[in-house]
Amino acid sequence: MSLDHPIHPATVHWPIAFLSLGYGLDLLYGATTYMKVPYLVNTFAYSMPDIGKASYYLHVLGVLTTIPSAATGAAQLRKIYSNGGLYEADGQTMRKKMKIGLIHAAMNDMVLAAGVWTWWSRHNENYAVPGAMNIFISMLMLPALLWSANLGGTMVYNYGAGLNIGKVAKKSQKGMD
């Protein structure tokens, strides 16, 4: 595998899974302990310490797996930029692919910063207690993460970012001539 190979689409699944589960468990914790939703209290009250601890470790894993994903995403965005620049030929209109890529990167940076803060704010709390601010941040970051993942999917499926379809076939055909 060359350094040129687009591995970002393959690395994003881990941080999406870990962080969405971490934020989701924080929300479950908040709905059970702060909002005291009766069904949730009856179902999960005894599991709150485990849910809080699982949420903490999911945030840690999410942050750790985001690092290679962010690095490969930055490399992929840089390649998109080098293949066509920031603007259309008119010099004023930003290329749609670049606009989506920059929004996607900014959203992911925000989600990563929130994940780091969540980890840091809870690392001395016996890992199990997401505070009100952690739960509020999870309410904001879970939809932001999922929207950003959708933007990444748009980059791949609508604009072909990270795909090398046909390049291998062309190389092998040259050798056959």
PDB file of C-alpha atoms in Angstrom:
ATOM      1  CA  MET A   1       0.000   0.000   0.000  1.00  0.00           C
ATOM      2  CA  SER A   2       1.424   3.363  -0.981  1.00  0.00           C
ATOM      3  CA  LEU A   3       1.242   6.553   1.057  1.00  0.00           C
ATOM      4  CA  ASP A   4      -0.909   7.782  -1.805  1.00  0.00           C
ATOM      5  CA  HIS A   5      -3.642   5.261  -0.958  1.00  0.00           C
ATOM      6  CA  PRO A   6      -6.752   6.977   0.479  1.00  0.00           C
ATOM      7  CA  ILE A   7      -7.225   5.270   3.838  1.00  0.00           C
ATOM      8  CA  HIS A   8      -9.361   7.974   5.474  1.00  0.00           C
ATOM      9  CA  PRO A   9     -12.689   6.336   4.497  1.00  0.00           C
ATOM     10  CA  ALA A  10     -11.476   3.153   6.193  1.00  0.00           C
ATOM     11  CA  THR A  11     -10.330   4.842   9.425  1.00  0.00           C
ATOM     12  CA  VAL A  12     -13.452   6.851  10.231  1.00  0.00           C
ATOM     13  CA  HIS A  13     -15.640   4.000  11.399  1.00  0.00           C
ATOM     14  CA  TRP A  14     -13.934   3.540  14.764  1.00  0.00           C
ATOM     15  CA  PRO A  15     -14.193   7.130  16.028  1.00  0.00           C
ATOM     16  CA  ILE A  16     -17.761   7.415  14.737  1.00  0.00           C
ATOM     17  CA  ALA A  17     -18.740   4.238  16.582  1.00  0.00           C
ATOM     18  CA  PHE A  18     -16.892   4.992  19.822  1.00  0.00           C
ATOM     19  CA  LEU A  19     -17.858   8.655  20.097  1.00  0.00           C
ATOM     20  CA  SER A  20     -21.490   8.191  19.092  1.00  0.00           C
ATOM     21  CA  LEU A  21     -21.860   5.421  21.673  1.00  0.00           C
ATOM     22  CA  GLY A  22     -20.048   7.524  24.298  1.00  0.00           C
ATOM     23  CA  TYR A  23     -22.245  10.563  23.660  1.00  0.00           C
ATOM     24  CA  GLY A  24     -25.333   8.329  23.522  1.00  0.00           C
ATOM     25  CA  LEU A  25     -24.545   6.714  26.872  1.00  0.00           C
ATOM     26  CA  ASP A  26     -24.001  10.153  28.392  1.00  0.00           C
ATOM     27  CA  LEU A  27     -27.474  11.110  27.179  1.00  0.00           C
ATOM     28  CA  LEU A  28     -28.919   7.899  28.609  1.00  0.00           C
ATOM     29  CA  TYR A  29     -27.192   8.675  31.910  1.00  0.00           C
ATOM     30  CA  GLY A  30     -28.641  12.191  31.890  1.00  0.00           C
ATOM     31  CA  ALA A  31     -32.158  11.054  31.015  1.00  0.00           C
ATOM     32  CA  THR A  32     -32.023   8.478  33.792  1.00  0.00           C
ATOM     33  CA  THR A  33     -30.388  10.476  36.581  1.00  0.00           C
ATOM     34  CA  TYR A  34     -31.320  14.105  35.892  1.00  0.00           C
ATOM     35  CA  MET A  35     -34.613  13.882  34.030  1.00  0.00           C
ATOM     36  CA  LYS A  36     -35.664  10.746  35.907  1.00  0.00           C
ATOM     37  CA  VAL A  37     -37.641   9.284  33.013  1.00  0.00           C
ATOM     38  CA  PRO A  38     -39.603   6.530  34.838  1.00  0.00           C
ATOM     39  CA  TYR A  39     -39.035   3.756  32.288  1.00  0.00           C
ATOM     40  CA  LEU A  40     -35.323   4.504  32.132  1.00  0.00           C
ATOM     41  CA  VAL A  41     -35.007   4.726  35.923  1.00  0.00           C
ATOM     42  CA  ASN A  42     -36.731   1.350  36.322  1.00  0.00           C
ATOM     43  CA  THR A  43     -34.625  -0.223  33.585  1.00  0.00           C
ATOM     44  CA  PHE A  44     -31.160   1.296  34.047  1.00  0.00           C
ATOM     45  CA  ALA A  45     -30.901   2.716  37.591  1.00  0.00           C
ATOM     46  CA  TYR A  46     -28.693  -0.111  38.846  1.00  0.00           C
ATOM     47  CA  SER A  47     -26.483   0.053  35.763  1.00  0.00           C
ATOM     48  CA  MET A  48     -25.621   3.774  36.006  1.00  0.00           C
ATOM     49  CA  PRO A  49     -22.064   3.262  37.333  1.00  0.00           C
ATOM     50  CA  ASP A  50     -21.332   0.805  34.515  1.00  0.00           C
ATOM     51  CA  ILE A  51     -22.968   3.038  31.908  1.00  0.00           C
ATOM     52  CA  GLY A  52     -20.928   6.016  33.105  1.00  0.00           C
ATOM     53  CA  LYS A  53     -17.712   4.011  33.045  1.00  0.00           C
ATOM     54  CA  ALA A  54     -18.458   2.573  29.601  1.00  0.00           C
ATOM     55  CA  SER A  55     -19.189   6.064  28.326  1.00  0.00           C
ATOM     56  CA  TYR A  56     -15.878   7.339  29.686  1.00  0.00           C
ATOM     57  CA  TYR A  57     -13.845   4.590  28.032  1.00  0.00           C
ATOM     58  CA  LEU A  58     -15.748   4.991  24.760  1.00  0.00           C
ATOM     59  CA  HIS A  59     -14.759   8.667  24.763  1.00  0.00           C
ATOM     60  CA  VAL A  60     -11.122   7.719  25.356  1.00  0.00           C
ATOM     61  CA  LEU A  61     -11.198   5.187  22.511  1.00  0.00           C
ATOM     62  CA  GLY A  62     -12.990   7.702  20.298  1.00  0.00           C
ATOM     63  CA  VAL A  63     -10.329  10.344  20.895  1.00  0.00           C
ATOM     64  CA  LEU A  64      -7.485   7.893  20.301  1.00  0.00           C
ATOM     65  CA  THR A  65      -8.969   6.562  17.063  1.00  0.00           C
ATOM     66  CA  THR A  66      -9.790  10.061  15.837  1.00  0.00           C
ATOM     67  CA  ILE A  67      -6.090  10.963  15.643  1.00  0.00           C
ATOM     68  CA  PRO A  68      -5.232   8.720  12.654  1.00  0.00           C
ATOM     69  CA  SER A  69      -8.592   9.480  11.098  1.00  0.00           C
ATOM     70  CA  ALA A  70      -7.997  13.238  11.319  1.00  0.00           C
ATOM     71  CA  ALA A  71      -4.466  12.880   9.939  1.00  0.00           C
ATOM     72  CA  THR A  72      -5.609  10.835   6.955  1.00  0.00           C
ATOM     73  CA  GLY A  73      -8.559  13.172   6.403  1.00  0.00           C
ATOM     74  CA  ALA A  74      -6.270  16.203   6.352  1.00  0.00           C
ATOM     75  CA  ALA A  75      -4.048  14.464   3.810  1.00  0.00           C
ATOM     76  CA  GLN A  76      -7.072  13.611   1.675  1.00  0.00           C
ATOM     77  CA  LEU A  77      -8.382  17.196   1.829  1.00  0.00           C
ATOM     78  CA  ARG A  78      -4.942  18.519   0.918  1.00  0.00           C
ATOM     79  CA  LYS A  79      -4.953  16.213  -2.127  1.00  0.00           C
ATOM     80  CA  ILE A  80      -8.397  17.490  -3.154  1.00  0.00           C
ATOM     81  CA  TYR A  81      -7.115  21.058  -2.798  1.00  0.00           C
ATOM     82  CA  SER A  82      -3.979  20.345  -4.844  1.00  0.00           C
ATOM     83  CA  ASN A  83      -6.089  18.803  -7.615  1.00  0.00           C
ATOM     84  CA  GLY A  84      -8.233  21.875  -8.171  1.00  0.00           C
ATOM     85  CA  GLY A  85      -7.676  24.603  -5.633  1.00  0.00           C
ATOM     86  CA  LEU A  86     -10.182  26.231  -3.346  1.00  0.00           C
ATOM     87  CA  TYR A  87     -12.223  28.158  -5.912  1.00  0.00           C
ATOM     88  CA  GLU A  88     -13.956  27.488  -9.192  1.00  0.00           C
ATOM     89  CA  ALA A  89     -12.538  29.000 -12.393  1.00  0.00           C
ATOM     90  CA  ASP A  90     -14.283  32.321 -11.664  1.00  0.00           C
ATOM     91  CA  GLY A  91     -12.000  32.795  -8.633  1.00  0.00           C
ATOM     92  CA  GLN A  92     -14.917  33.740  -6.349  1.00  0.00           C
ATOM     93  CA  THR A  93     -17.072  30.660  -5.922  1.00  0.00           C
ATOM     94  CA  MET A  94     -15.712  28.020  -3.559  1.00  0.00           C
ATOM     95  CA  ARG A  95     -15.686  24.531  -5.035  1.00  0.00           C
ATOM     96  CA  LYS A  96     -18.521  22.503  -3.531  1.00  0.00           C
ATOM     97  CA  LYS A  97     -16.245  19.563  -2.761  1.00  0.00           C
ATOM     98  CA  MET A  98     -13.836  21.839  -0.863  1.00  0.00           C
ATOM     99  CA  LYS A  99     -16.651  23.590   0.996  1.00  0.00           C
ATOM    100  CA  ILE A 100     -18.113  20.287   2.170  1.00  0.00           C
ATOM    101  CA  GLY A 101     -14.634  19.000   3.054  1.00  0.00           C
ATOM    102  CA  LEU A 102     -13.811  22.082   5.133  1.00  0.00           C
ATOM    103  CA  ILE A 103     -17.141  21.968   6.976  1.00  0.00           C
ATOM    104  CA  HIS A 104     -16.631  18.232   7.562  1.00  0.00           C
ATOM    105  CA  ALA A 105     -13.128  18.871   8.954  1.00  0.00           C
ATOM    106  CA  ALA A 106     -14.292  21.741  11.189  1.00  0.00           C
ATOM    107  CA  MET A 107     -17.178  19.670  12.576  1.00  0.00           C
ATOM    108  CA  ASN A 108     -14.841  16.767  13.279  1.00  0.00           C
ATOM    109  CA  ASP A 109     -12.363  19.072  15.015  1.00  0.00           C
ATOM    110  CA  MET A 110     -15.182  20.374  17.200  1.00  0.00           C
ATOM    111  CA  VAL A 111     -16.332  16.833  18.034  1.00  0.00           C
ATOM    112  CA  LEU A 112     -12.734  15.831  18.825  1.00  0.00           C
ATOM    113  CA  ALA A 113     -12.247  18.853  21.095  1.00  0.00           C
ATOM    114  CA  ALA A 114     -15.474  18.005  22.921  1.00  0.00           C
ATOM    115  CA  GLY A 115     -14.335  14.381  23.282  1.00  0.00           C
ATOM    116  CA  VAL A 116     -10.991  15.483  24.717  1.00  0.00           C
ATOM    117  CA  TRP A 117     -12.730  17.852  27.131  1.00  0.00           C
ATOM    118  CA  THR A 118     -15.173  15.118  28.170  1.00  0.00           C
ATOM    119  CA  TRP A 119     -12.293  12.747  28.831  1.00  0.00           C
ATOM    120  CA  TRP A 120     -10.292  15.372  30.694  1.00  0.00           C
ATOM    121  CA  SER A 121     -13.191  16.602  32.813  1.00  0.00           C
ATOM    122  CA  ARG A 122     -13.999  13.075  33.968  1.00  0.00           C
ATOM    123  CA  HIS A 123     -10.561  11.530  34.388  1.00  0.00           C
ATOM    124  CA  ASN A 124     -10.512  12.274  38.125  1.00  0.00           C
ATOM    125  CA  GLU A 125     -14.189  11.479  38.695  1.00  0.00           C
ATOM    126  CA  ASN A 126     -13.849   7.729  39.094  1.00  0.00           C
ATOM    127  CA  TYR A 127     -14.719   7.598  35.375  1.00  0.00           C
ATOM    128  CA  ALA A 128     -18.408   7.065  36.050  1.00  0.00           C
ATOM    129  CA  VAL A 129     -20.041  10.435  36.520  1.00  0.00           C
ATOM    130  CA  PRO A 130     -20.832  12.553  33.497  1.00  0.00           C
ATOM    131  CA  GLY A 131     -21.783  15.944  34.883  1.00  0.00           C
ATOM    132  CA  ALA A 132     -24.480  18.220  33.568  1.00  0.00           C
ATOM    133  CA  MET A 133     -21.997  19.957  31.247  1.00  0.00           C
ATOM    134  CA  ASN A 134     -20.858  16.583  29.827  1.00  0.00           C
ATOM    135  CA  ILE A 135     -24.466  15.686  29.110  1.00  0.00           C
ATOM    136  CA  PHE A 136     -25.157  19.083  27.525  1.00  0.00           C
ATOM    137  CA  ILE A 137     -22.074  18.714  25.315  1.00  0.00           C
ATOM    138  CA  SER A 138     -23.202  15.205  24.348  1.00  0.00           C
ATOM    139  CA  MET A 139     -26.595  16.633  23.328  1.00  0.00           C
ATOM    140  CA  LEU A 140     -24.783  18.984  20.948  1.00  0.00           C
ATOM    141  CA  MET A 141     -22.006  16.689  19.747  1.00  0.00           C
ATOM    142  CA  LEU A 142     -23.952  13.536  18.912  1.00  0.00           C
ATOM    143  CA  PRO A 143     -25.972  15.220  16.133  1.00  0.00           C
ATOM    144  CA  ALA A 144     -22.867  17.162  15.043  1.00  0.00           C
ATOM    145  CA  LEU A 145     -20.887  13.911  14.757  1.00  0.00           C
ATOM    146  CA  LEU A 146     -23.619  12.184  12.779  1.00  0.00           C
ATOM    147  CA  TRP A 147     -24.061  15.198  10.472  1.00  0.00           C
ATOM    148  CA  SER A 148     -20.318  15.343   9.891  1.00  0.00           C
ATOM    149  CA  ALA A 149     -20.287  11.618   9.100  1.00  0.00           C
ATOM    150  CA  ASN A 150     -23.046  12.277   6.590  1.00  0.00           C
ATOM    151  CA  LEU A 151     -20.932  15.028   5.009  1.00  0.00           C
ATOM    152  CA  GLY A 152     -18.021  12.579   4.783  1.00  0.00           C
ATOM    153  CA  GLY A 153     -20.295  10.084   3.065  1.00  0.00           C
ATOM    154  CA  THR A 154     -21.336  12.826   0.656  1.00  0.00           C
ATOM    155  CA  MET A 155     -17.669  13.453  -0.117  1.00  0.00           C
ATOM    156  CA  VAL A 156     -17.120   9.777  -0.935  1.00  0.00           C
ATOM    157  CA  TYR A 157     -20.352   8.849  -2.703  1.00  0.00           C
ATOM    158  CA  ASN A 158     -21.223  12.105  -4.486  1.00  0.00           C
ATOM    159  CA  TYR A 159     -17.741  13.428  -5.248  1.00  0.00           C
ATOM    160  CA  GLY A 160     -15.577  10.302  -5.277  1.00  0.00           C
ATOM    161  CA  ALA A 161     -13.199  11.541  -2.571  1.00  0.00           C
ATOM    162  CA  GLY A 162     -10.955   8.751  -1.381  1.00  0.00           C
ATOM    163  CA  LEU A 163     -11.705   6.481  -4.315  1.00  0.00           C
ATOM    164  CA  ASN A 164      -9.198   5.257  -6.884  1.00  0.00           C
ATOM    165  CA  ILE A 165     -11.665   3.492  -9.118  1.00  0.00           C
ATOM    166  CA  GLY A 166     -10.132   2.474 -12.400  1.00  0.00           C
ATOM    167  CA  LYS A 167      -6.561   3.517 -11.656  1.00  0.00           C
ATOM    168  CA  VAL A 168      -5.357  -0.031 -11.054  1.00  0.00           C
ATOM    169  CA  ALA A 169      -7.089  -1.297 -14.180  1.00  0.00           C
ATOM    170  CA  LYS A 170      -5.458   1.396 -16.326  1.00  0.00           C
ATOM    171  CA  LYS A 171      -2.005   0.559 -15.000  1.00  0.00           C
ATOM    172  CA  SER A 172      -2.462  -3.156 -15.644  1.00  0.00           C
ATOM    173  CA  GLN A 173      -3.782  -2.502 -19.152  1.00  0.00           C
ATOM    174  CA  LYS A 174      -0.632  -0.521 -20.007  1.00  0.00           C
ATOM    175  CA  GLY A 175       1.482  -3.513 -19.108  1.00  0.00           C
ATOM    176  CA  MET A 176      -0.624  -5.766 -21.365  1.00  0.00           C
ATOM    177  CA  ASP A 177      -0.166  -3.648 -24.493  1.00  0.00           C
TER     178      ASP A 177
END
